[in-house]
């Protein structure tokens, strides 16, 4: 008589061995280094390499990738791309032809390049290590249809500055300012092209003033609220180079129904 329980246990052991081999192969293919992990992006099977000891992407990057668009066959640039989250998500969500991420950190740009390779996107995404303040020298003027940025939100006097330079530069204007980002976007986006940015509402007046200073006309804005009864903690804004004055304010976007539970807008629009 066949020992069904013993056979079931052997099947479970075989399946566990297969999972372990798959995880080892996946990690090896990704070239994961100490402290790094692979995160599933829930889009096209894409994954991203991150280091939890450094700055990891958040909801703001995900929302920006959904708010922004690239025309079919268009070219897009992400200023301060970090580990490449926005180019990778936009490559999955849009019909753009090519995406470029500019990142000053050698550590983050290396992770971004390896994530691009992991997802077999080498022909669609380039990661360039460089300074946003020198972006006008790295790329030809007006060479992108779309420019995006999730820049540092805080100036020096806003909050505590993290002693880790990687984390500090992601949150505070240490290596670049709002003016640096907008100036670079205005130079590199083509006439009639679109600039998309996520930032903090408390700097909205400054943001709009800076956009107008560089001839980027604000055209669309959406405030993001963590909960319906809280103040907004993010603003998504779209501007057009040389656009005519007229801005649409979209309905508020609420992230959570309750702690740990996303609203229908988040699950339907962004797939989370």
Tab-separated table of C-alpha atoms in Angstrom:
chain	number	residue	atom	x	y	z
A	1	UNK	CA	0.000	0.000	0.000
A	2	UNK	CA	1.383	3.396	-0.981
A	3	UNK	CA	2.458	5.655	1.884
A	4	UNK	CA	0.484	8.743	0.838
A	5	UNK	CA	1.571	10.819	3.821
A	6	UNK	CA	5.229	10.035	3.160
A	7	UNK	CA	4.859	10.897	-0.538
A	8	UNK	CA	3.183	14.205	0.356
A	9	UNK	CA	6.023	15.088	2.690
A	10	UNK	CA	8.575	14.262	-0.020
A	11	UNK	CA	6.684	16.501	-2.477
A	12	UNK	CA	6.749	19.336	0.033
A	13	UNK	CA	10.495	18.907	0.501
A	14	UNK	CA	11.048	18.924	-3.276
A	15	UNK	CA	8.938	22.085	-3.656
A	16	UNK	CA	10.886	23.781	-0.854
A	17	UNK	CA	14.174	22.852	-2.560
A	18	UNK	CA	12.920	24.276	-5.857
A	19	UNK	CA	11.871	27.535	-4.180
A	20	UNK	CA	15.252	27.824	-2.475
A	21	UNK	CA	17.103	27.244	-5.771
A	22	UNK	CA	14.886	29.801	-7.516
A	23	UNK	CA	15.559	32.406	-4.837
A	24	UNK	CA	19.301	31.782	-5.060
A	25	UNK	CA	19.252	32.033	-8.855
A	26	UNK	CA	17.199	35.212	-8.730
A	27	UNK	CA	19.518	36.840	-6.217
A	28	UNK	CA	22.553	35.846	-8.234
A	29	UNK	CA	21.085	37.203	-11.461
A	30	UNK	CA	20.304	40.489	-9.779
A	31	UNK	CA	23.807	40.770	-8.361
A	32	UNK	CA	22.450	41.575	-4.914
A	33	UNK	CA	24.990	42.930	-2.465
A	34	UNK	CA	25.063	43.071	1.303
A	35	UNK	CA	22.000	44.842	2.703
A	36	UNK	CA	20.135	44.834	-0.635
A	37	UNK	CA	16.749	43.314	-1.363
A	38	UNK	CA	14.442	42.761	-4.336
A	39	UNK	CA	11.016	44.429	-4.275
A	40	UNK	CA	8.135	43.481	-6.564
A	41	UNK	CA	6.690	46.505	-8.392
A	42	UNK	CA	3.422	44.717	-9.356
A	43	UNK	CA	3.824	45.905	-12.946
A	44	UNK	CA	4.864	43.678	-15.859
A	45	UNK	CA	6.681	41.443	-13.411
A	46	UNK	CA	9.250	44.188	-12.830
A	47	UNK	CA	11.331	44.289	-9.673
A	48	UNK	CA	13.725	46.796	-8.181
A	49	UNK	CA	16.876	46.524	-6.112
A	50	UNK	CA	16.903	48.559	-2.913
A	51	UNK	CA	19.025	48.836	0.192
A	52	UNK	CA	16.973	49.292	3.338
A	53	UNK	CA	19.909	51.047	5.005
A	54	UNK	CA	19.703	53.756	2.358
A	55	UNK	CA	16.746	55.796	1.104
A	56	UNK	CA	14.024	53.599	-0.456
A	57	UNK	CA	11.266	54.867	-2.731
A	58	UNK	CA	7.873	55.704	-1.251
A	59	UNK	CA	4.294	56.384	-2.253
A	60	UNK	CA	5.276	59.769	-3.705
A	61	UNK	CA	7.297	58.134	-6.490
A	62	UNK	CA	4.481	55.692	-7.258
A	63	UNK	CA	1.907	58.494	-7.428
A	64	UNK	CA	4.143	60.619	-9.649
A	65	UNK	CA	4.601	57.732	-12.090
A	66	UNK	CA	0.811	57.481	-12.366
A	67	UNK	CA	0.206	61.237	-12.585
A	68	UNK	CA	2.816	61.763	-15.314
A	69	UNK	CA	2.483	60.645	-18.905
A	70	UNK	CA	4.715	60.213	-21.924
A	71	UNK	CA	3.319	60.330	-25.440
A	72	UNK	CA	3.660	57.280	-27.648
A	73	UNK	CA	7.214	57.176	-28.953
A	74	UNK	CA	8.256	59.991	-26.606
A	75	UNK	CA	11.437	60.450	-24.613
A	76	UNK	CA	11.416	61.072	-20.860
A	77	UNK	CA	13.999	62.190	-18.301
A	78	UNK	CA	13.772	61.708	-14.531
A	79	UNK	CA	15.856	64.173	-12.531
A	80	UNK	CA	17.240	62.677	-9.307
A	81	UNK	CA	16.067	59.180	-10.145
A	82	UNK	CA	17.470	57.433	-7.069
A	83	UNK	CA	17.327	53.700	-7.719
A	84	UNK	CA	15.387	54.204	-10.966
A	85	UNK	CA	11.864	53.647	-9.679
A	86	UNK	CA	10.137	56.279	-11.847
A	87	UNK	CA	11.716	55.318	-15.212
A	88	UNK	CA	11.002	51.639	-14.539
A	89	UNK	CA	7.359	52.254	-13.568
A	90	UNK	CA	6.796	54.649	-16.462
A	91	UNK	CA	8.323	52.168	-18.888
A	92	UNK	CA	5.658	49.737	-17.655
A	93	UNK	CA	2.748	52.201	-17.631
A	94	UNK	CA	3.281	54.316	-20.758
A	95	UNK	CA	4.081	53.939	-24.457
A	96	UNK	CA	7.148	56.127	-24.279
A	97	UNK	CA	10.067	55.061	-26.457
A	98	UNK	CA	12.961	55.781	-24.131
A	99	UNK	CA	13.561	56.775	-20.510
A	100	UNK	CA	16.621	58.281	-18.853
A	101	UNK	CA	17.330	58.595	-15.148
A	102	UNK	CA	19.868	61.112	-13.830
A	103	UNK	CA	21.294	60.431	-10.375
A	104	UNK	CA	24.258	61.981	-8.552
A	105	UNK	CA	24.848	59.107	-6.097
A	106	UNK	CA	27.165	56.387	-7.392
A	107	UNK	CA	25.586	53.867	-5.010
A	108	UNK	CA	21.995	54.595	-6.091
A	109	UNK	CA	22.827	54.835	-9.795
A	110	UNK	CA	24.597	51.467	-9.613
A	111	UNK	CA	21.504	49.867	-8.058
A	112	UNK	CA	19.348	51.529	-10.714
A	113	UNK	CA	21.489	50.143	-13.547
A	114	UNK	CA	21.348	46.637	-12.088
A	115	UNK	CA	17.545	46.913	-11.746
A	116	UNK	CA	17.332	47.935	-15.402
A	117	UNK	CA	19.364	44.865	-16.353
A	118	UNK	CA	17.329	42.627	-14.052
A	119	UNK	CA	14.155	43.657	-15.905
A	120	UNK	CA	15.802	43.398	-19.356
A	121	UNK	CA	15.162	47.087	-20.027
A	122	UNK	CA	18.645	48.036	-21.238
A	123	UNK	CA	17.300	49.107	-24.645
A	124	UNK	CA	14.593	51.263	-23.071
A	125	UNK	CA	16.179	52.858	-19.991
A	126	UNK	CA	19.519	54.602	-19.473
A	127	UNK	CA	20.855	55.539	-16.044
A	128	UNK	CA	23.335	58.424	-16.056
A	129	UNK	CA	25.378	59.374	-13.025
A	130	UNK	CA	25.559	63.154	-12.821
A	131	UNK	CA	24.564	66.350	-11.070
A	132	UNK	CA	21.190	67.987	-11.736
A	133	UNK	CA	22.967	71.354	-11.664
A	134	UNK	CA	25.013	70.187	-14.679
A	135	UNK	CA	22.133	68.486	-16.523
A	136	UNK	CA	22.163	71.186	-19.205
A	137	UNK	CA	25.687	70.104	-20.139
A	138	UNK	CA	24.931	66.370	-20.034
A	139	UNK	CA	21.954	66.462	-22.398
A	140	UNK	CA	21.032	68.480	-25.468
A	141	UNK	CA	18.601	71.371	-24.880
A	142	UNK	CA	14.919	70.587	-25.489
A	143	UNK	CA	15.718	66.899	-26.065
A	144	UNK	CA	12.924	65.372	-23.943
A	145	UNK	CA	9.143	65.342	-24.365
A	146	UNK	CA	8.611	64.737	-20.649
A	147	UNK	CA	10.690	65.525	-17.566
A	148	UNK	CA	9.805	64.214	-14.106
A	149	UNK	CA	11.256	64.782	-10.661
A	150	UNK	CA	10.697	63.711	-7.074
A	151	UNK	CA	13.184	66.175	-5.563
A	152	UNK	CA	14.238	66.758	-1.947
A	153	UNK	CA	11.362	68.472	-0.146
A	154	UNK	CA	13.076	70.171	2.767
A	155	UNK	CA	15.312	73.195	2.967
A	156	UNK	CA	17.941	73.392	5.707
A	157	UNK	CA	15.687	74.738	8.445
A	158	UNK	CA	12.913	72.168	7.895
A	159	UNK	CA	13.280	69.220	10.270
A	160	UNK	CA	16.306	67.255	11.359
A	161	UNK	CA	18.959	66.469	8.763
A	162	UNK	CA	19.903	62.787	8.670
A	163	UNK	CA	23.614	62.203	9.410
A	164	UNK	CA	23.744	59.700	6.537
A	165	UNK	CA	24.482	61.744	3.393
A	166	UNK	CA	22.508	59.421	1.085
A	167	UNK	CA	19.351	59.781	3.175
A	168	UNK	CA	19.937	63.454	3.905
A	169	UNK	CA	20.371	64.359	0.231
A	170	UNK	CA	17.134	62.544	-0.652
A	171	UNK	CA	15.104	64.587	1.850
A	172	UNK	CA	16.909	67.933	2.196
A	173	UNK	CA	18.149	70.417	-0.382
A	174	UNK	CA	21.812	69.644	0.213
A	175	UNK	CA	22.984	68.756	-3.304
A	176	UNK	CA	20.301	70.567	-5.305
A	177	UNK	CA	17.485	73.055	-4.765
A	178	UNK	CA	13.990	73.473	-6.170
A	179	UNK	CA	15.416	76.185	-8.430
A	180	UNK	CA	18.100	73.795	-9.735
A	181	UNK	CA	15.489	71.150	-10.595
A	182	UNK	CA	13.057	73.509	-12.326
A	183	UNK	CA	15.818	75.295	-14.224
A	184	UNK	CA	17.154	71.976	-15.533
A	185	UNK	CA	13.668	70.794	-16.506
A	186	UNK	CA	12.937	74.036	-18.358
A	187	UNK	CA	16.131	73.718	-20.383
A	188	UNK	CA	15.771	70.053	-21.270
A	189	UNK	CA	12.050	69.719	-22.002
A	190	UNK	CA	10.991	70.625	-25.538
A	191	UNK	CA	8.608	73.537	-26.297
A	192	UNK	CA	5.134	72.272	-25.473
A	193	UNK	CA	6.680	69.447	-23.450
A	194	UNK	CA	5.545	68.483	-19.962
A	195	UNK	CA	7.247	68.673	-16.580
A	196	UNK	CA	5.799	66.638	-13.701
A	197	UNK	CA	6.825	66.936	-10.075
A	198	UNK	CA	5.724	65.715	-6.648
A	199	UNK	CA	6.444	67.990	-3.696
A	200	UNK	CA	5.068	69.276	-0.406
A	201	UNK	CA	2.021	71.578	-0.257
A	202	UNK	CA	3.647	73.978	2.212
A	203	UNK	CA	6.004	75.053	-0.604
A	204	UNK	CA	3.281	75.403	-3.257
A	205	UNK	CA	3.532	79.188	-3.629
A	206	UNK	CA	7.295	78.883	-4.105
A	207	UNK	CA	6.835	76.021	-6.571
A	208	UNK	CA	4.411	77.924	-8.784
A	209	UNK	CA	6.546	81.062	-8.660
A	210	UNK	CA	9.649	79.101	-9.688
A	211	UNK	CA	7.832	77.344	-12.519
A	212	UNK	CA	6.605	80.660	-13.907
A	213	UNK	CA	10.081	82.173	-13.581
A	214	UNK	CA	11.393	79.525	-15.997
A	215	UNK	CA	8.444	79.733	-18.419
A	216	UNK	CA	6.890	76.469	-17.276
A	217	UNK	CA	3.164	77.152	-17.047
A	218	UNK	CA	1.319	75.177	-14.329
A	219	UNK	CA	-1.509	73.288	-16.022
A	220	UNK	CA	-2.706	70.590	-13.620
A	221	UNK	CA	-2.492	70.012	-9.880
A	222	UNK	CA	-3.683	67.376	-7.428
A	223	UNK	CA	-3.396	67.395	-3.655
A	224	UNK	CA	-2.756	64.075	-1.928
A	225	UNK	CA	-4.152	63.361	1.555
A	226	UNK	CA	-3.015	60.430	3.723
A	227	UNK	CA	-6.576	60.210	5.168
A	228	UNK	CA	-9.760	62.089	4.356
A	229	UNK	CA	-9.659	64.010	7.667
A	230	UNK	CA	-5.969	64.974	7.502
A	231	UNK	CA	-4.121	67.812	5.834
A	232	UNK	CA	-2.565	67.095	2.428
A	233	UNK	CA	1.039	65.942	2.592
A	234	UNK	CA	1.851	65.849	-1.125
A	235	UNK	CA	1.089	67.845	-4.243
A	236	UNK	CA	1.360	66.550	-7.795
A	237	UNK	CA	1.855	69.248	-10.394
A	238	UNK	CA	2.131	69.335	-14.189
A	239	UNK	CA	3.582	72.260	-16.135
A	240	UNK	CA	4.013	72.880	-19.859
A	241	UNK	CA	6.908	74.753	-21.387
A	242	UNK	CA	5.443	77.827	-23.033
A	243	UNK	CA	1.865	76.846	-22.158
A	244	UNK	CA	-1.002	79.310	-21.899
A	245	UNK	CA	-2.212	80.372	-18.428
A	246	UNK	CA	-4.948	78.023	-17.225
A	247	UNK	CA	-4.682	75.405	-14.510
A	248	UNK	CA	-6.994	72.522	-13.622
A	249	UNK	CA	-7.174	71.404	-10.008
A	250	UNK	CA	-8.156	67.730	-9.885
A	251	UNK	CA	-10.211	66.133	-7.132
A	252	UNK	CA	-8.234	65.286	-3.990
A	253	UNK	CA	-6.522	61.914	-3.877
A	254	UNK	CA	-6.964	60.050	-0.587
A	255	UNK	CA	-4.404	57.295	0.036
A	256	UNK	CA	-5.808	55.321	2.979
A	257	UNK	CA	-9.331	54.402	4.083
A	258	UNK	CA	-7.845	53.315	7.399
A	259	UNK	CA	-4.368	52.270	8.515
A	260	UNK	CA	-2.984	49.670	6.106
A	261	UNK	CA	-5.978	49.788	3.732
A	262	UNK	CA	-5.710	51.759	0.482
A	263	UNK	CA	-8.685	53.607	-0.997
A	264	UNK	CA	-10.342	52.458	-4.204
A	265	UNK	CA	-8.622	55.299	-6.108
A	266	UNK	CA	-5.215	53.945	-5.138
A	267	UNK	CA	-6.068	50.312	-5.908
A	268	UNK	CA	-7.808	51.103	-9.222
A	269	UNK	CA	-5.561	53.849	-10.564
A	270	UNK	CA	-2.219	52.576	-9.348
A	271	UNK	CA	-2.670	48.842	-8.995
A	272	UNK	CA	-1.836	48.657	-5.269
